[in-house]
Short mmCIF file of C-alpha atoms and ligand atoms in Angstrom, two decimals:
data_model
loop_
_atom_site.label_atom_id
_atom_site.label_comp_id
_atom_site.label_asym_id
_atom_site.label_seq_id
_atom_site.Cartn_x
_atom_site.Cartn_y
_atom_site.Cartn_z
CA MET A 143 -37.74 -11.72 18.67
CA ALA A 144 -36.63 -8.41 20.11
CA SER A 145 -35.16 -6.06 17.55
CA ARG A 146 -31.54 -6.81 16.84
CA ASP A 147 -28.75 -4.58 17.99
CA GLN A 148 -27.01 -2.51 15.31
CA PHE A 149 -23.82 -0.61 14.79
CA ARG A 150 -24.63 3.03 15.43
CA SER A 151 -22.40 4.55 12.80
CA ARG A 152 -20.62 3.73 9.59
CA ILE A 153 -17.24 4.54 11.04
CA GLY A 154 -18.13 2.37 14.03
CA PHE A 155 -18.54 -0.65 11.81
CA ILE A 156 -15.38 -0.05 9.80
CA LEU A 157 -13.39 0.33 12.99
CA ALA A 158 -14.91 -2.77 14.50
CA ALA A 159 -14.15 -4.77 11.36
CA ALA A 160 -10.65 -3.30 11.21
CA GLY A 161 -10.34 -3.96 14.93
CA SER A 162 -11.21 -7.58 14.28
CA ALA A 163 -8.68 -7.81 11.48
CA ILE A 164 -5.86 -5.97 13.23
CA GLY A 165 -4.57 -7.96 16.12
CA LEU A 166 -1.96 -10.49 17.09
CA GLY A 167 -2.15 -11.73 13.52
CA ASN A 168 -0.39 -8.60 12.28
CA ILE A 169 2.14 -7.98 14.98
CA TRP A 170 2.84 -11.46 16.33
CA ARG A 171 1.88 -14.01 13.66
CA PHE A 172 2.81 -12.23 10.43
CA PRO A 173 6.45 -11.59 11.41
CA TYR A 174 7.13 -15.10 12.68
CA MET A 175 5.41 -16.68 9.69
CA THR A 176 7.54 -14.51 7.42
CA GLY A 177 10.58 -15.48 9.46
CA GLU A 178 9.87 -19.20 9.23
CA SER A 179 9.03 -19.05 5.55
CA GLY A 180 12.09 -17.28 4.30
CA GLY A 181 11.30 -13.56 4.08
CA GLY A 182 10.62 -11.60 0.89
CA ALA A 183 9.12 -14.39 -1.17
CA PHE A 184 6.56 -15.08 1.54
CA VAL A 185 5.72 -11.38 1.81
CA LEU A 186 5.17 -11.15 -1.93
CA MET A 187 2.94 -14.22 -1.92
CA TYR A 188 1.04 -12.79 1.00
CA LEU A 189 0.38 -9.50 -0.79
CA LEU A 190 -0.73 -11.31 -3.91
CA ILE A 191 -3.21 -13.46 -2.01
CA VAL A 192 -4.57 -10.44 -0.12
CA MET A 193 -5.27 -8.66 -3.39
CA VAL A 194 -6.77 -11.55 -5.30
CA VAL A 195 -8.48 -13.58 -2.58
CA GLY A 196 -8.54 -11.53 0.64
CA VAL A 197 -10.35 -8.36 -0.37
CA SER A 198 -12.91 -10.31 -2.39
CA LEU A 199 -13.68 -12.74 0.40
CA LEU A 200 -14.05 -9.90 2.84
CA LEU A 201 -16.74 -8.49 0.61
CA VAL A 202 -18.28 -11.95 0.31
CA GLU A 203 -18.56 -12.27 4.10
CA PHE A 204 -19.89 -8.72 4.47
CA SER A 205 -22.58 -9.29 1.87
CA ILE A 206 -23.69 -12.65 3.25
CA GLY A 207 -23.90 -11.20 6.75
CA ARG A 208 -25.78 -8.05 5.94
CA HIS A 209 -28.18 -9.93 3.71
CA GLY A 210 -28.77 -12.55 6.39
CA LYS A 211 -29.16 -10.22 9.36
CA ALA A 212 -28.75 -13.25 11.59
CA ASN A 213 -26.20 -15.57 13.15
CA ALA A 214 -23.82 -17.25 10.73
CA VAL A 215 -25.73 -20.51 10.40
CA ASP A 216 -28.99 -18.79 9.46
CA SER A 217 -27.25 -16.26 7.21
CA TYR A 218 -25.82 -19.04 5.03
CA ALA A 219 -29.05 -21.01 5.16
CA LYS A 220 -30.97 -17.97 3.96
CA ILE A 221 -29.05 -18.14 0.69
CA HIS A 222 -28.95 -21.93 0.45
CA LYS A 223 -29.91 -24.51 3.07
CA GLY A 224 -27.08 -26.81 2.08
CA PHE A 225 -24.46 -24.30 3.22
CA ALA A 226 -25.48 -23.87 6.85
CA TRP A 227 -22.55 -26.15 7.77
CA ILE A 228 -20.13 -23.30 7.10
CA GLY A 229 -21.70 -21.59 10.11
CA TYR A 230 -21.33 -24.67 12.30
CA LEU A 231 -17.73 -25.09 11.20
CA GLY A 232 -17.15 -21.46 12.16
CA VAL A 233 -18.62 -22.00 15.61
CA PHE A 234 -16.45 -25.07 16.12
CA THR A 235 -13.30 -23.39 14.85
CA SER A 236 -13.97 -20.33 16.98
CA PHE A 237 -13.45 -22.44 20.12
CA LEU A 238 -10.14 -23.81 18.90
CA LEU A 239 -8.85 -20.52 17.56
CA ILE A 240 -9.57 -18.51 20.67
CA SER A 241 -8.04 -21.14 22.90
CA TYR A 242 -4.55 -20.45 21.58
CA TYR A 243 -5.19 -16.83 20.63
CA SER A 244 -5.89 -16.06 24.24
CA VAL A 245 -2.81 -17.93 25.46
CA VAL A 246 -0.76 -15.48 23.38
CA GLY A 247 -3.10 -12.68 24.47
CA GLY A 248 -2.15 -13.62 28.03
CA TRP A 249 1.53 -13.24 27.17
CA THR A 250 0.85 -9.66 26.04
CA ILE A 251 -0.87 -8.87 29.34
CA TYR A 252 2.12 -10.25 31.24
CA TYR A 253 4.45 -8.13 29.14
CA THR A 254 2.35 -5.03 29.79
CA LEU A 255 2.66 -5.54 33.51
CA LYS A 256 6.36 -6.32 33.35
CA SER A 257 6.90 -3.15 31.33
CA ALA A 258 4.94 -1.08 33.81
CA THR A 259 7.20 -2.22 36.63
CA GLY A 260 10.31 -1.63 34.51
CA THR A 261 11.40 -5.27 34.86
CA LEU A 262 11.34 -6.01 31.15
CA THR A 263 13.45 -3.13 29.95
CA SER A 264 15.93 -3.32 32.81
CA LEU A 265 17.14 -6.65 31.42
CA PRO A 266 20.21 -6.70 29.18
CA ALA A 267 19.01 -7.16 25.57
CA ASP A 268 20.61 -10.59 25.32
CA GLN A 269 18.72 -11.84 28.36
CA ILE A 270 15.26 -11.18 27.00
CA GLY A 271 15.11 -14.49 25.16
CA ASN A 272 15.68 -16.34 28.43
CA PHE A 273 13.16 -14.18 30.21
CA PHE A 274 10.51 -15.04 27.65
CA GLY A 275 11.36 -18.73 27.52
CA GLY A 276 11.34 -18.91 31.29
CA PHE A 277 7.89 -17.39 31.42
CA ILE A 278 6.02 -19.40 28.76
CA SER A 279 7.44 -22.73 29.90
CA GLN A 280 5.99 -22.39 33.40
CA PRO A 281 2.93 -24.55 34.04
CA VAL A 282 0.69 -22.16 35.99
CA LEU A 283 1.61 -18.50 35.54
CA PRO A 284 0.82 -18.24 31.79
CA LEU A 285 -2.51 -19.96 32.43
CA PHE A 286 -3.43 -17.26 34.86
CA TYR A 287 -2.91 -14.61 32.17
CA HIS A 288 -4.70 -16.77 29.62
CA LEU A 289 -7.69 -16.84 31.96
CA LEU A 290 -7.50 -13.10 32.45
CA PHE A 291 -7.51 -12.53 28.69
CA ILE A 292 -10.53 -14.81 28.19
CA PHE A 293 -12.29 -13.08 31.03
CA LEU A 294 -11.76 -9.62 29.49
CA THR A 295 -13.00 -10.87 26.12
CA ALA A 296 -16.11 -12.41 27.62
CA TRP A 297 -16.77 -9.33 29.69
CA ILE A 298 -16.80 -7.01 26.66
CA VAL A 299 -18.85 -9.41 24.56
CA ALA A 300 -21.41 -9.88 27.32
CA LYS A 301 -22.10 -6.14 27.11
CA GLY A 302 -23.30 -6.39 23.51
CA ILE A 303 -22.41 -4.91 20.17
CA SER A 304 -22.87 -1.17 20.29
CA GLY A 305 -22.23 -0.68 24.01
CA GLY A 306 -19.20 -2.93 24.15
CA ILE A 307 -17.41 -3.67 20.95
CA GLU A 308 -18.06 -0.44 19.11
CA LYS A 309 -17.14 1.75 22.05
CA TYR A 310 -13.85 0.08 22.85
CA THR A 311 -12.52 -0.08 19.33
CA LYS A 312 -13.12 3.47 18.24
CA ALA A 313 -10.68 5.32 20.40
CA LEU A 314 -7.76 2.98 20.56
CA MET A 315 -6.89 1.68 17.12
CA PRO A 316 -5.40 4.97 15.82
CA LEU A 317 -3.16 5.10 18.87
CA LEU A 318 -1.69 1.70 18.09
CA PHE A 319 -0.79 2.91 14.63
CA ILE A 320 1.06 5.94 15.99
CA MET A 321 2.99 3.77 18.43
CA LEU A 322 4.01 1.48 15.64
CA LEU A 323 5.36 4.42 13.65
CA ILE A 324 7.47 5.53 16.60
CA LEU A 325 8.94 2.04 16.85
CA LEU A 326 9.52 1.99 13.13
CA VAL A 327 11.79 5.02 13.34
CA ARG A 328 13.77 3.51 16.22
CA ALA A 329 14.11 0.10 14.55
CA LEU A 330 15.29 1.51 11.23
CA THR A 331 17.94 3.64 12.88
CA LEU A 332 19.52 0.79 14.86
CA PRO A 333 23.03 -0.07 13.69
CA GLY A 334 22.81 -3.03 11.31
CA ALA A 335 19.12 -2.50 10.64
CA MET A 336 19.50 -2.48 6.88
CA LYS A 337 20.50 -6.15 6.75
CA GLY A 338 17.09 -6.91 8.19
CA VAL A 339 15.36 -4.66 5.68
CA ALA A 340 17.18 -6.40 2.83
CA TRP A 341 16.23 -9.84 4.15
CA TYR A 342 12.61 -8.74 4.49
CA LEU A 343 12.29 -7.20 1.04
CA LYS A 344 14.44 -9.37 -1.16
CA PRO A 345 12.45 -12.32 -2.46
CA ASP A 346 14.43 -15.53 -2.62
CA PHE A 347 12.24 -17.57 -4.92
CA SER A 348 14.05 -20.78 -4.16
CA LYS A 349 12.27 -20.59 -0.79
CA LEU A 350 8.87 -20.52 -2.45
CA THR A 351 7.43 -24.02 -1.99
CA GLY A 352 3.94 -25.43 -1.69
CA SER A 353 4.06 -25.13 2.06
CA THR A 354 5.09 -21.46 1.83
CA VAL A 355 2.02 -20.77 -0.28
CA VAL A 356 -0.19 -22.67 2.18
CA ALA A 357 1.31 -20.64 5.02
CA ALA A 358 0.82 -17.33 3.17
CA CYS A 359 -2.78 -18.20 2.39
CA GLY A 360 -3.43 -19.22 6.00
CA GLN A 361 -1.91 -15.95 7.15
CA VAL A 362 -4.23 -13.95 4.86
CA PHE A 363 -7.28 -15.72 6.28
CA PHE A 364 -6.06 -15.31 9.83
CA SER A 365 -5.13 -11.67 9.48
CA LEU A 366 -8.25 -10.54 7.64
CA SER A 367 -10.46 -12.56 10.02
CA LEU A 368 -11.83 -14.62 7.15
CA GLY A 369 -13.32 -18.07 7.10
CA LEU A 370 -14.75 -18.12 10.58
CA SER A 371 -17.91 -16.18 9.78
CA GLY A 372 -16.63 -13.42 12.03
CA MET A 373 -17.16 -10.81 9.36
CA VAL A 374 -20.51 -12.39 8.46
CA THR A 375 -21.56 -11.99 12.07
CA TYR A 376 -20.36 -8.39 12.34
CA ALA A 377 -21.98 -7.40 9.05
CA SER A 378 -25.26 -8.91 10.23
CA TYR A 379 -25.42 -5.99 12.68
CA LEU A 380 -25.07 -3.49 9.85
CA SER A 381 -27.63 -1.18 8.34
CA LYS A 382 -28.64 -1.35 4.69
CA ASP A 383 -26.99 1.99 3.87
CA ASP A 384 -23.37 1.12 4.41
CA ASN A 385 -20.98 0.83 1.50
CA LEU A 386 -19.68 -2.71 1.73
CA ILE A 387 -17.32 -2.37 -1.21
CA SER A 388 -15.35 0.55 0.16
CA SER A 389 -15.45 -0.95 3.65
CA SER A 390 -13.78 -4.12 2.44
CA PHE A 391 -11.02 -2.13 0.74
CA VAL A 392 -10.40 0.06 3.75
CA VAL A 393 -10.26 -2.88 6.14
CA ALA A 394 -7.96 -4.97 3.93
CA MET A 395 -5.59 -2.07 3.25
CA THR A 396 -5.23 -0.97 6.87
CA ASP A 397 -4.72 -4.50 8.04
CA THR A 398 -2.05 -5.17 5.43
CA LEU A 399 -0.30 -1.89 6.06
CA ILE A 400 -0.01 -2.64 9.76
CA ALA A 401 1.39 -6.13 9.14
CA ILE A 402 3.96 -4.80 6.68
CA ILE A 403 5.03 -2.05 9.08
CA ALA A 404 5.32 -4.59 11.89
CA GLY A 405 7.78 -6.48 9.68
CA PHE A 406 9.81 -3.30 9.21
CA VAL A 407 10.01 -2.99 12.97
CA ILE A 408 10.80 -6.60 13.80
CA PHE A 409 13.31 -7.70 11.14
CA PRO A 410 15.75 -4.80 11.42
CA THR A 411 15.73 -5.37 15.17
CA ILE A 412 16.36 -9.08 14.86
CA PHE A 413 19.31 -8.49 12.57
CA ALA A 414 20.64 -5.64 14.69
CA PHE A 415 20.75 -7.93 17.73
CA GLY A 416 21.95 -11.03 15.94
CA GLY A 417 18.70 -12.98 16.46
CA ASP A 418 17.25 -15.70 14.29
CA PRO A 419 14.29 -14.69 12.09
CA SER A 420 12.96 -18.24 12.10
CA GLY A 421 12.53 -18.23 15.86
CA GLY A 422 8.82 -19.07 15.79
CA PRO A 423 6.01 -17.77 18.01
CA GLY A 424 8.39 -16.10 20.46
CA LEU A 425 9.86 -13.81 17.82
CA VAL A 426 8.17 -10.51 18.66
CA PHE A 427 8.20 -11.17 22.37
CA ILE A 428 11.96 -11.17 22.21
CA SER A 429 12.76 -8.62 19.51
CA LEU A 430 10.33 -5.88 20.53
CA PRO A 431 11.60 -5.56 24.10
CA GLN A 432 15.11 -5.43 22.68
CA ILE A 433 14.21 -2.23 20.85
CA PHE A 434 12.72 -0.79 23.99
CA THR A 435 15.92 -1.34 25.91
CA LYS A 436 17.61 0.87 23.32
CA MET A 437 15.17 3.76 23.64
CA PRO A 438 15.06 6.69 26.00
CA MET A 439 12.06 6.13 28.27
CA GLY A 440 12.00 2.54 27.02
CA ALA A 441 9.92 1.27 29.92
CA PHE A 442 7.27 3.87 29.27
CA PHE A 443 7.08 3.13 25.56
CA ALA A 444 7.10 -0.61 26.20
CA PHE A 445 4.18 -0.24 28.56
CA ILE A 446 2.12 1.82 26.11
CA PHE A 447 2.95 -0.49 23.24
CA PHE A 448 2.06 -3.75 24.97
CA LEU A 449 -1.05 -2.21 26.40
CA LEU A 450 -2.16 -1.26 22.89
CA LEU A 451 -1.29 -4.75 21.70
CA VAL A 452 -3.52 -6.19 24.41
CA ILE A 453 -6.30 -3.93 23.20
CA ALA A 454 -5.74 -4.84 19.55
CA ALA A 455 -5.83 -8.50 20.54
CA LEU A 456 -9.05 -7.96 22.48
CA THR A 457 -10.82 -6.24 19.60
CA SER A 458 -9.95 -9.35 17.59
CA SER A 459 -10.79 -11.95 20.21
CA ILE A 460 -14.21 -10.42 20.79
CA SER A 461 -14.96 -10.90 17.10
CA ILE A 462 -13.88 -14.53 17.27
CA MET A 463 -16.12 -15.03 20.27
CA GLU A 464 -19.05 -13.08 18.84
CA VAL A 465 -19.54 -15.76 16.16
CA CYS A 466 -20.47 -18.22 18.88
CA ILE A 467 -22.36 -15.81 21.08
CA THR A 468 -24.69 -14.64 18.32
CA PHE A 469 -25.18 -18.31 17.45
CA PHE A 470 -25.98 -19.40 21.02
CA VAL A 471 -28.27 -16.44 21.64
CA GLU A 472 -30.29 -16.91 18.47
CA LYS A 473 -30.21 -20.67 17.92
CA VAL A 474 -29.96 -22.09 21.43
CA LYS A 475 -31.84 -19.16 23.06
CA TRP A 476 -29.29 -18.52 25.76
CA SER A 477 -28.73 -15.10 27.27
CA ARG A 478 -25.58 -13.26 26.20
CA LEU A 479 -24.23 -13.67 29.69
CA LYS A 480 -24.81 -17.40 29.88
CA ALA A 481 -23.34 -17.91 26.42
CA SER A 482 -20.29 -15.86 27.35
CA VAL A 483 -19.66 -17.78 30.56
CA PHE A 484 -20.00 -21.13 28.80
CA TYR A 485 -17.75 -20.10 25.95
CA GLY A 486 -15.14 -18.63 28.26
CA THR A 487 -14.99 -21.77 30.37
CA VAL A 488 -14.58 -24.14 27.43
CA CYS A 489 -11.91 -21.94 25.87
CA PHE A 490 -9.99 -21.70 29.09
CA LEU A 491 -9.90 -25.49 29.36
CA LEU A 492 -8.89 -25.92 25.72
CA GLY A 493 -6.10 -23.43 26.20
CA ILE A 494 -4.47 -25.46 28.99
CA PRO A 495 -2.83 -28.06 26.73
CA VAL A 496 -1.83 -25.27 24.32
CA SER A 497 -0.06 -23.35 27.04
CA LEU A 498 1.60 -26.48 28.42
CA SER A 499 2.88 -27.30 24.95
CA PHE A 500 5.33 -24.40 25.38
CA GLY A 501 6.72 -26.06 28.50
CA MET A 502 6.36 -29.47 30.06
CA TRP A 503 4.27 -30.90 27.21
CA GLY A 504 6.73 -29.61 24.65
CA ASP A 505 7.48 -33.11 23.43
CA VAL A 506 3.88 -34.19 22.90
CA LYS A 507 3.35 -34.63 19.18
CA ILE A 508 0.08 -35.36 17.43
CA LEU A 509 0.27 -35.99 13.67
CA GLY A 510 3.88 -34.85 13.89
CA LYS A 511 3.02 -31.46 15.35
CA GLY A 512 3.10 -29.93 18.81
CA ILE A 513 -0.28 -29.02 20.31
CA PHE A 514 -0.04 -25.30 19.57
CA ASP A 515 1.09 -25.93 15.99
CA LEU A 516 -1.63 -28.50 15.46
CA PHE A 517 -4.41 -26.17 16.61
CA ASP A 518 -3.02 -23.35 14.51
CA TYR A 519 -2.50 -25.50 11.43
CA PHE A 520 -6.01 -26.88 11.59
CA CYS A 521 -7.60 -23.44 12.02
CA SER A 522 -5.49 -21.29 9.69
CA ASN A 523 -4.61 -23.71 6.94
CA ILE A 524 -7.58 -26.07 6.84
CA SER A 525 -10.78 -24.78 8.41
CA LEU A 526 -10.57 -21.10 7.42
CA PRO A 527 -9.65 -21.70 3.75
CA LEU A 528 -12.25 -24.47 3.46
CA SER A 529 -14.94 -22.15 4.68
CA GLY A 530 -13.70 -19.35 2.41
CA LEU A 531 -13.84 -21.73 -0.51
CA ALA A 532 -17.39 -22.73 0.36
CA CYS A 533 -18.47 -19.09 0.76
CA ALA A 534 -17.13 -18.26 -2.69
CA ILE A 535 -18.97 -21.21 -4.22
CA LEU A 536 -22.15 -20.26 -2.38
CA VAL A 537 -22.08 -16.69 -3.65
CA GLY A 538 -20.71 -17.39 -7.12
CA TRP A 539 -22.75 -20.44 -8.03
CA PHE A 540 -25.84 -20.49 -5.80
CA TRP A 541 -26.69 -16.91 -4.92
CA GLY A 542 -25.91 -15.75 -8.42
CA LYS A 543 -24.72 -12.56 -10.00
CA GLU A 544 -27.90 -10.54 -9.88
CA LYS A 545 -28.67 -11.00 -6.20
CA ALA A 546 -25.09 -10.78 -5.03
CA LEU A 547 -24.50 -7.56 -6.96
CA ALA A 548 -27.78 -6.12 -5.69
CA GLU A 549 -26.55 -6.69 -2.13
CA VAL A 550 -23.09 -5.19 -2.54
CA THR A 551 -24.34 -2.16 -4.48
CA ASN A 552 -27.26 -1.52 -2.10
CA ASP A 553 -29.76 -2.34 -4.89
CA GLY A 554 -27.90 -0.29 -7.45
CA ARG A 555 -27.64 2.84 -5.34
CA ILE A 556 -23.86 2.55 -5.27
CA GLN A 557 -22.09 2.92 -8.58
CA SER A 558 -19.17 0.60 -8.77
CA ASN A 559 -16.94 -0.49 -11.58
CA VAL A 560 -15.29 -3.20 -9.56
CA ALA A 561 -18.42 -5.12 -8.58
CA GLY A 562 -18.45 -7.12 -11.81
CA LEU A 563 -14.79 -8.02 -11.49
CA TRP A 564 -15.43 -9.00 -7.88
CA PHE A 565 -18.16 -11.41 -8.88
CA PHE A 566 -15.99 -12.99 -11.56
CA THR A 567 -13.17 -13.45 -9.05
CA VAL A 568 -15.52 -15.01 -6.53
CA LYS A 569 -17.09 -17.36 -9.02
CA TYR A 570 -14.02 -18.60 -10.85
CA VAL A 571 -10.69 -17.39 -9.48
CA ILE A 572 -11.14 -18.06 -5.77
CA PRO A 573 -12.51 -21.60 -6.10
CA ILE A 574 -9.53 -22.55 -8.26
CA VAL A 575 -6.81 -20.74 -6.32
CA VAL A 576 -8.01 -21.52 -2.81
CA GLY A 577 -9.05 -25.01 -3.93
CA ILE A 578 -5.52 -25.84 -5.06
CA ILE A 579 -3.96 -24.36 -1.93
CA PHE A 580 -6.42 -26.32 0.20
CA LEU A 581 -5.50 -29.60 -1.50
CA GLN A 582 -1.89 -28.81 -0.77
CA ALA A 583 -2.70 -28.03 2.87
CA ILE A 584 -4.39 -31.38 3.47
CA GLY A 585 -1.60 -33.23 1.67
CA VAL A 586 -3.53 -34.39 -1.40
CA LEU A 587 -1.36 -32.26 -3.66
CA GLN A 588 2.34 -32.06 -2.98
CA VAL A 589 4.39 -29.37 -4.63
N1 LIG B 88 -7.55 -11.19 12.48
C1 LIG B 88 -7.25 -11.26 13.87
C2 LIG B 88 -5.77 -10.98 14.05
O1 LIG B 88 -5.09 -10.73 13.11
C3 LIG B 88 -7.67 -12.56 14.49
C4 LIG B 88 -9.07 -12.91 14.17
C5 LIG B 88 -10.19 -12.25 14.54
C6 LIG B 88 -9.51 -13.95 13.34
N2 LIG B 88 -11.30 -12.82 13.98
C7 LIG B 88 -10.90 -13.87 13.25
C8 LIG B 88 -8.82 -14.91 12.67
C9 LIG B 88 -11.61 -14.76 12.47
C10 LIG B 88 -9.54 -15.81 11.90
C11 LIG B 88 -10.90 -15.73 11.78
O2 LIG B 88 -5.27 -11.02 15.14
#
């Protein structure tokens, strides 16, 4: 086999991993999940799960990937043959996840264009909800943008790791952060903003049910890109000198910070304009433009912001896709290009029912859920946690302490006083915590 591609620099890898983590999950999914699940109590649960489960599983995926130096299936098999299925599950889930991720990615492209022409911000703030609803319920137009989003993803991935992914992520992520800070200032100074802040921060524990915990756990997996072998795949392109422990902290912290800030932008705005925090997937597509209409040069800022959101979404979607591409290239012996075209086509087709479920197929229910919700529930609350659970068991009980610690400390060259705690968490805490949440998610346990 030809020598494998590699990340060229340490910062390149961290940014690519952070780029994978930071995406629609932070700015679109986190706020509406928080909104649907009652605010502060959800946020608290989320933070708790990030600290106990999220950071540790990030390090688990990094270590499995770098040790394996191969596609996900082979990386798991290298530690124990019986766990290769986690890789196959990741490949399968990747198709489903990208199919709705790119529908929403398409919405962000549409918004970028409508900001550039000034259409979006010339609307009265109370008309933006109708504008959004009118757009996503159309049968054809959103599909066009969905296709465009898939195409961009496939195009970057086809170019390979260092020439594509690494290059595109490096420059643009810091810019997104700065834009978010500008919006933060505007949102917090809107009249009535503090009601939103109070709603966001004040935990109402009566809202904390089993399904809130399932949702918070699913959000952690989704936001940190866990449970799909995405981080395994990225880390397989990593050199032996990188510090996996600090990388996992940096990635988890930045990702969480961005989600929390997004909440501080969205909720004050929703309360300032009398919106409903439990408005579901359309939440940010309505509240964000409302802020822009209240800003000098709103159209300009809206354009920059949605453009950056498109880019953040792309640096995530390429990581979702890369799981499959590395798999097809190494296991099925396809070229990157062929794999990308195949993947893009299947995902486009899968996305059609998802997109229609926001319009004319809105009444179609499978297992009591709409198509979009069903896809998302299966991916975020079932497949990702199941795979995370299996990864923890693989590392904790089959790989064993000595080998796992050798990998994360680069054979003892990195001194770390958290590595032991990490291993304990992986072996005992995660299987119990994620195991219980998983049973709740599939309906075996009902709290
Ligand atoms: N974390 C990304 C986001 O927040 C989405 C994503 C990328 C993802 N790779 C993943 C989600 C792997 C689950 C698994 O937008």
